[in-house]
Protein backbone atom coordinates (compact mmCIF):
# COMPACT_ATOMS: atom_id res chain seq x y z
CA UNK A 1 0.00 0.00 0.00
CA UNK A 2 1.26 3.45 -0.90
CA UNK A 3 1.80 5.89 1.96
CA UNK A 4 0.44 9.42 1.90
CA UNK A 5 3.95 10.85 1.80
CA UNK A 6 4.94 8.73 -1.20
CA UNK A 7 1.69 9.48 -2.98
CA UNK A 8 2.01 13.21 -2.38
CA UNK A 9 5.65 13.26 -3.44
CA UNK A 10 4.79 11.46 -6.66
CA UNK A 11 1.71 13.48 -7.68
CA UNK A 12 1.89 16.92 -6.03
CA UNK A 13 3.50 18.66 -9.02
CA UNK A 14 1.04 17.14 -11.49
CA UNK A 15 -1.89 18.02 -9.25
CA UNK A 16 -0.69 21.59 -8.93
CA UNK A 17 -0.43 21.86 -12.72
CA UNK A 18 -3.93 20.45 -13.07
CA UNK A 19 -5.26 23.00 -10.58
CA UNK A 20 -3.50 25.89 -12.31
CA UNK A 21 -5.21 24.90 -15.56
CA UNK A 22 -8.60 25.28 -13.87
CA UNK A 23 -8.03 28.07 -11.31
CA UNK A 24 -6.28 31.37 -12.04
CA UNK A 25 -5.40 32.68 -8.58
CA UNK A 26 -2.22 31.15 -7.10
CA UNK A 27 -3.48 31.44 -3.52
CA UNK A 28 -6.69 29.64 -4.45
CA UNK A 29 -4.61 26.88 -6.07
CA UNK A 30 -2.60 26.48 -2.86
CA UNK A 31 -5.78 26.39 -0.76
CA UNK A 32 -7.37 23.79 -3.04
CA UNK A 33 -4.17 21.73 -3.04
CA UNK A 34 -4.23 21.66 0.76
CA UNK A 35 -7.88 20.62 0.70
CA UNK A 36 -7.03 17.80 -1.73
CA UNK A 37 -4.23 16.68 0.60
CA UNK A 38 -6.62 16.61 3.55
CA UNK A 39 -9.25 14.64 1.61
CA UNK A 40 -6.56 12.24 0.41
CA UNK A 41 -5.38 11.70 3.97
CA UNK A 42 -8.93 11.11 5.19
CA UNK A 43 -9.84 8.64 2.44
CA UNK A 44 -6.64 6.89 1.38
CA UNK A 45 -7.55 3.76 3.32
CA UNK A 46 -10.67 3.35 1.16
CA UNK A 47 -8.60 2.78 -2.00
CA UNK A 48 -8.40 -0.95 -2.62
CA UNK A 49 -6.96 -0.99 -6.12
CA UNK A 50 -3.52 0.63 -6.20
CA UNK A 51 -3.62 0.81 -10.01
CA UNK A 52 -6.45 3.33 -9.87
CA UNK A 53 -4.88 5.62 -7.28
CA UNK A 54 -3.83 8.28 -9.79
CA UNK A 55 -7.31 8.60 -11.29
CA UNK A 56 -8.80 8.55 -7.79
CA UNK A 57 -6.51 11.38 -6.70
CA UNK A 58 -7.29 13.52 -9.75
CA UNK A 59 -11.02 12.88 -9.25
CA UNK A 60 -10.65 14.27 -5.72
CA UNK A 61 -8.89 17.30 -7.19
CA UNK A 62 -11.60 17.80 -9.83
CA UNK A 63 -14.40 17.52 -7.27
CA UNK A 64 -12.60 19.97 -4.99
CA UNK A 65 -12.37 22.48 -7.85
CA UNK A 66 -16.11 22.09 -8.47
CA UNK A 67 -16.79 22.66 -4.76
CA UNK A 68 -14.53 25.74 -4.83
CA UNK A 69 -16.48 27.33 -7.69
CA UNK A 70 -19.83 26.43 -6.11
CA UNK A 71 -18.84 28.10 -2.84
CA UNK A 72 -17.63 31.16 -4.72
CA UNK A 73 -20.89 31.35 -6.70
CA UNK A 74 -23.04 31.02 -3.56
CA UNK A 75 -20.99 33.67 -1.76
CA UNK A 76 -21.30 36.06 -4.71
CA UNK A 77 -25.08 35.54 -4.92
CA UNK A 78 -25.39 36.10 -1.18
CA UNK A 79 -23.43 39.35 -1.42
CA UNK A 80 -25.65 40.52 -4.29
CA UNK A 81 -28.79 39.76 -2.28
CA UNK A 82 -27.56 41.63 0.77
CA UNK A 83 -26.40 44.65 -1.22
CA UNK A 84 -29.82 46.32 -1.26
CA UNK A 85 -29.86 46.26 2.52
CA UNK A 86 -26.36 47.64 2.95
CA UNK A 87 -26.96 50.66 0.73
CA UNK A 88 -30.12 52.50 1.68
CA UNK A 89 -31.44 54.70 -1.06
CA UNK A 90 -31.99 58.42 -0.64
CA UNK A 91 -35.73 57.87 -1.22
CA UNK A 92 -35.89 55.45 1.66
CA UNK A 93 -34.09 57.86 3.99
CA UNK A 94 -36.33 60.73 2.86
CA UNK A 95 -39.45 58.66 3.53
CA UNK A 96 -38.43 58.19 7.16
CA UNK A 97 -37.45 61.82 7.79
CA UNK A 98 -41.01 62.99 8.68
CA UNK A 99 -41.22 60.21 11.26
CA UNK A 100 -38.27 61.60 13.17
PDB file of N, CA, C and O in Angstrom, residues 4 7-8 15 33-47 53 56-57 60-61:
ATOM      1  N   UNK A   4       0.845   8.067   2.279  1.00  0.00           N
ATOM      2  CA  UNK A   4       0.442   9.419   1.899  1.00  0.00           C
ATOM      3  C   UNK A   4       1.645  10.241   1.448  1.00  0.00           C
ATOM      4  O   UNK A   4       1.580  10.951   0.447  1.00  0.00           O
ATOM      5  N   UNK A   7       2.707   9.059  -2.022  1.00  0.00           N
ATOM      6  CA  UNK A   7       1.686   9.478  -2.975  1.00  0.00           C
ATOM      7  C   UNK A   7       1.802  10.967  -3.274  1.00  0.00           C
ATOM      8  O   UNK A   7       1.791  11.393  -4.430  1.00  0.00           O
ATOM      9  N   UNK A   8       1.936  11.754  -2.224  1.00  0.00           N
ATOM     10  CA  UNK A   8       2.007  13.209  -2.381  1.00  0.00           C
ATOM     11  C   UNK A   8       3.285  13.615  -3.110  1.00  0.00           C
ATOM     12  O   UNK A   8       3.270  14.502  -3.958  1.00  0.00           O
ATOM     13  N   UNK A  15      -0.639  17.482  -9.779  1.00  0.00           N
ATOM     14  CA  UNK A  15      -1.893  18.019  -9.253  1.00  0.00           C
ATOM     15  C   UNK A  15      -1.900  19.546  -9.299  1.00  0.00           C
ATOM     16  O   UNK A  15      -2.896  20.157  -9.685  1.00  0.00           O
ATOM     17  N   UNK A  33      -5.153  22.801  -3.167  1.00  0.00           N
ATOM     18  CA  UNK A  33      -4.170  21.726  -3.041  1.00  0.00           C
ATOM     19  C   UNK A  33      -4.131  21.198  -1.607  1.00  0.00           C
ATOM     20  O   UNK A  33      -4.075  19.978  -1.387  1.00  0.00           O
ATOM     21  N   UNK A  34      -4.204  22.084  -0.643  1.00  0.00           N
ATOM     22  CA  UNK A  34      -4.226  21.659   0.760  1.00  0.00           C
ATOM     23  C   UNK A  34      -5.503  20.885   1.077  1.00  0.00           C
ATOM     24  O   UNK A  34      -5.486  19.902   1.820  1.00  0.00           O
ATOM     25  N   UNK A  35      -6.613  21.327   0.496  1.00  0.00           N
ATOM     26  CA  UNK A  35      -7.878  20.623   0.701  1.00  0.00           C
ATOM     27  C   UNK A  35      -7.819  19.217   0.078  1.00  0.00           C
ATOM     28  O   UNK A  35      -8.315  18.252   0.657  1.00  0.00           O
ATOM     29  N   UNK A  36      -7.198  19.110  -1.076  1.00  0.00           N
ATOM     30  CA  UNK A  36      -7.025  17.804  -1.728  1.00  0.00           C
ATOM     31  C   UNK A  36      -6.149  16.907  -0.851  1.00  0.00           C
ATOM     32  O   UNK A  36      -6.441  15.716  -0.673  1.00  0.00           O
ATOM     33  N   UNK A  37      -5.095  17.457  -0.290  1.00  0.00           N
ATOM     34  CA  UNK A  37      -4.227  16.685   0.603  1.00  0.00           C
ATOM     35  C   UNK A  37      -5.017  16.168   1.804  1.00  0.00           C
ATOM     36  O   UNK A  37      -4.903  14.992   2.178  1.00  0.00           O
ATOM     37  N   UNK A  38      -5.819  17.018   2.386  1.00  0.00           N
ATOM     38  CA  UNK A  38      -6.618  16.615   3.546  1.00  0.00           C
ATOM     39  C   UNK A  38      -7.607  15.508   3.169  1.00  0.00           C
ATOM     40  O   UNK A  38      -7.725  14.500   3.877  1.00  0.00           O
ATOM     41  N   UNK A  39      -8.303  15.664   2.049  1.00  0.00           N
ATOM     42  CA  UNK A  39      -9.252  14.636   1.609  1.00  0.00           C
ATOM     43  C   UNK A  39      -8.533  13.330   1.293  1.00  0.00           C
ATOM     44  O   UNK A  39      -9.058  12.247   1.563  1.00  0.00           O
ATOM     45  N   UNK A  40      -7.357  13.435   0.710  1.00  0.00           N
ATOM     46  CA  UNK A  40      -6.565  12.239   0.407  1.00  0.00           C
ATOM     47  C   UNK A  40      -6.196  11.523   1.694  1.00  0.00           C
ATOM     48  O   UNK A  40      -6.334  10.300   1.806  1.00  0.00           O
ATOM     49  N   UNK A  41      -5.747  12.280   2.674  1.00  0.00           N
ATOM     50  CA  UNK A  41      -5.383  11.704   3.974  1.00  0.00           C
ATOM     51  C   UNK A  41      -6.584  11.010   4.618  1.00  0.00           C
ATOM     52  O   UNK A  41      -6.464   9.901   5.153  1.00  0.00           O
ATOM     53  N   UNK A  42      -7.736  11.651   4.546  1.00  0.00           N
ATOM     54  CA  UNK A  42      -8.929  11.106   5.189  1.00  0.00           C
ATOM     55  C   UNK A  42      -9.465   9.859   4.500  1.00  0.00           C
ATOM     56  O   UNK A  42     -10.111   9.030   5.131  1.00  0.00           O
ATOM     57  N   UNK A  43      -9.209   9.711   3.204  1.00  0.00           N
ATOM     58  CA  UNK A  43      -9.843   8.635   2.443  1.00  0.00           C
ATOM     59  C   UNK A  43      -8.889   7.631   1.804  1.00  0.00           C
ATOM     60  O   UNK A  43      -9.342   6.733   1.102  1.00  0.00           O
ATOM     61  N   UNK A  44      -7.610   7.779   2.022  1.00  0.00           N
ATOM     62  CA  UNK A  44      -6.636   6.890   1.383  1.00  0.00           C
ATOM     63  C   UNK A  44      -6.873   5.428   1.725  1.00  0.00           C
ATOM     64  O   UNK A  44      -6.699   4.549   0.879  1.00  0.00           O
ATOM     65  N   UNK A  45      -7.332   5.157   2.922  1.00  0.00           N
ATOM     66  CA  UNK A  45      -7.554   3.761   3.325  1.00  0.00           C
ATOM     67  C   UNK A  45      -8.709   3.112   2.558  1.00  0.00           C
ATOM     68  O   UNK A  45      -8.822   1.889   2.535  1.00  0.00           O
ATOM     69  N   UNK A  46      -9.541   3.919   1.913  1.00  0.00           N
ATOM     70  CA  UNK A  46     -10.671   3.352   1.164  1.00  0.00           C
ATOM     71  C   UNK A  46     -10.285   2.883  -0.233  1.00  0.00           C
ATOM     72  O   UNK A  46     -11.080   2.236  -0.913  1.00  0.00           O
ATOM     73  N   UNK A  47      -9.063   3.198  -0.676  1.00  0.00           N
ATOM     74  CA  UNK A  47      -8.603   2.776  -2.002  1.00  0.00           C
ATOM     75  C   UNK A  47      -8.112   1.340  -1.907  1.00  0.00           C
ATOM     76  O   UNK A  47      -7.181   1.040  -1.173  1.00  0.00           O
ATOM     77  N   UNK A  53      -5.115   4.554  -8.252  1.00  0.00           N
ATOM     78  CA  UNK A  53      -4.884   5.620  -7.282  1.00  0.00           C
ATOM     79  C   UNK A  53      -4.688   6.988  -7.942  1.00  0.00           C
ATOM     80  O   UNK A  53      -5.159   7.994  -7.433  1.00  0.00           O
ATOM     81  N   UNK A  56      -8.070   8.224  -9.006  1.00  0.00           N
ATOM     82  CA  UNK A  56      -8.796   8.546  -7.785  1.00  0.00           C
ATOM     83  C   UNK A  56      -8.354   9.899  -7.239  1.00  0.00           C
ATOM     84  O   UNK A  56      -9.181  10.737  -6.877  1.00  0.00           O
ATOM     85  N   UNK A  57      -7.069  10.136  -7.217  1.00  0.00           N
ATOM     86  CA  UNK A  57      -6.512  11.380  -6.705  1.00  0.00           C
ATOM     87  C   UNK A  57      -6.937  12.576  -7.558  1.00  0.00           C
ATOM     88  O   UNK A  57      -7.335  13.627  -7.029  1.00  0.00           O
ATOM     89  N   UNK A  60     -10.536  13.453  -6.932  1.00  0.00           N
ATOM     90  CA  UNK A  60     -10.654  14.270  -5.721  1.00  0.00           C
ATOM     91  C   UNK A  60     -10.346  15.728  -6.057  1.00  0.00           C
ATOM     92  O   UNK A  60     -11.064  16.640  -5.645  1.00  0.00           O
ATOM     93  N   UNK A  61      -9.276  15.945  -6.808  1.00  0.00           N
ATOM     94  CA  UNK A  61      -8.895  17.305  -7.189  1.00  0.00           C
ATOM     95  C   UNK A  61      -9.988  17.961  -8.017  1.00  0.00           C
ATOM     96  O   UNK A  61     -10.353  19.130  -7.779  1.00  0.00           O
TER      97      UNK A  61
END
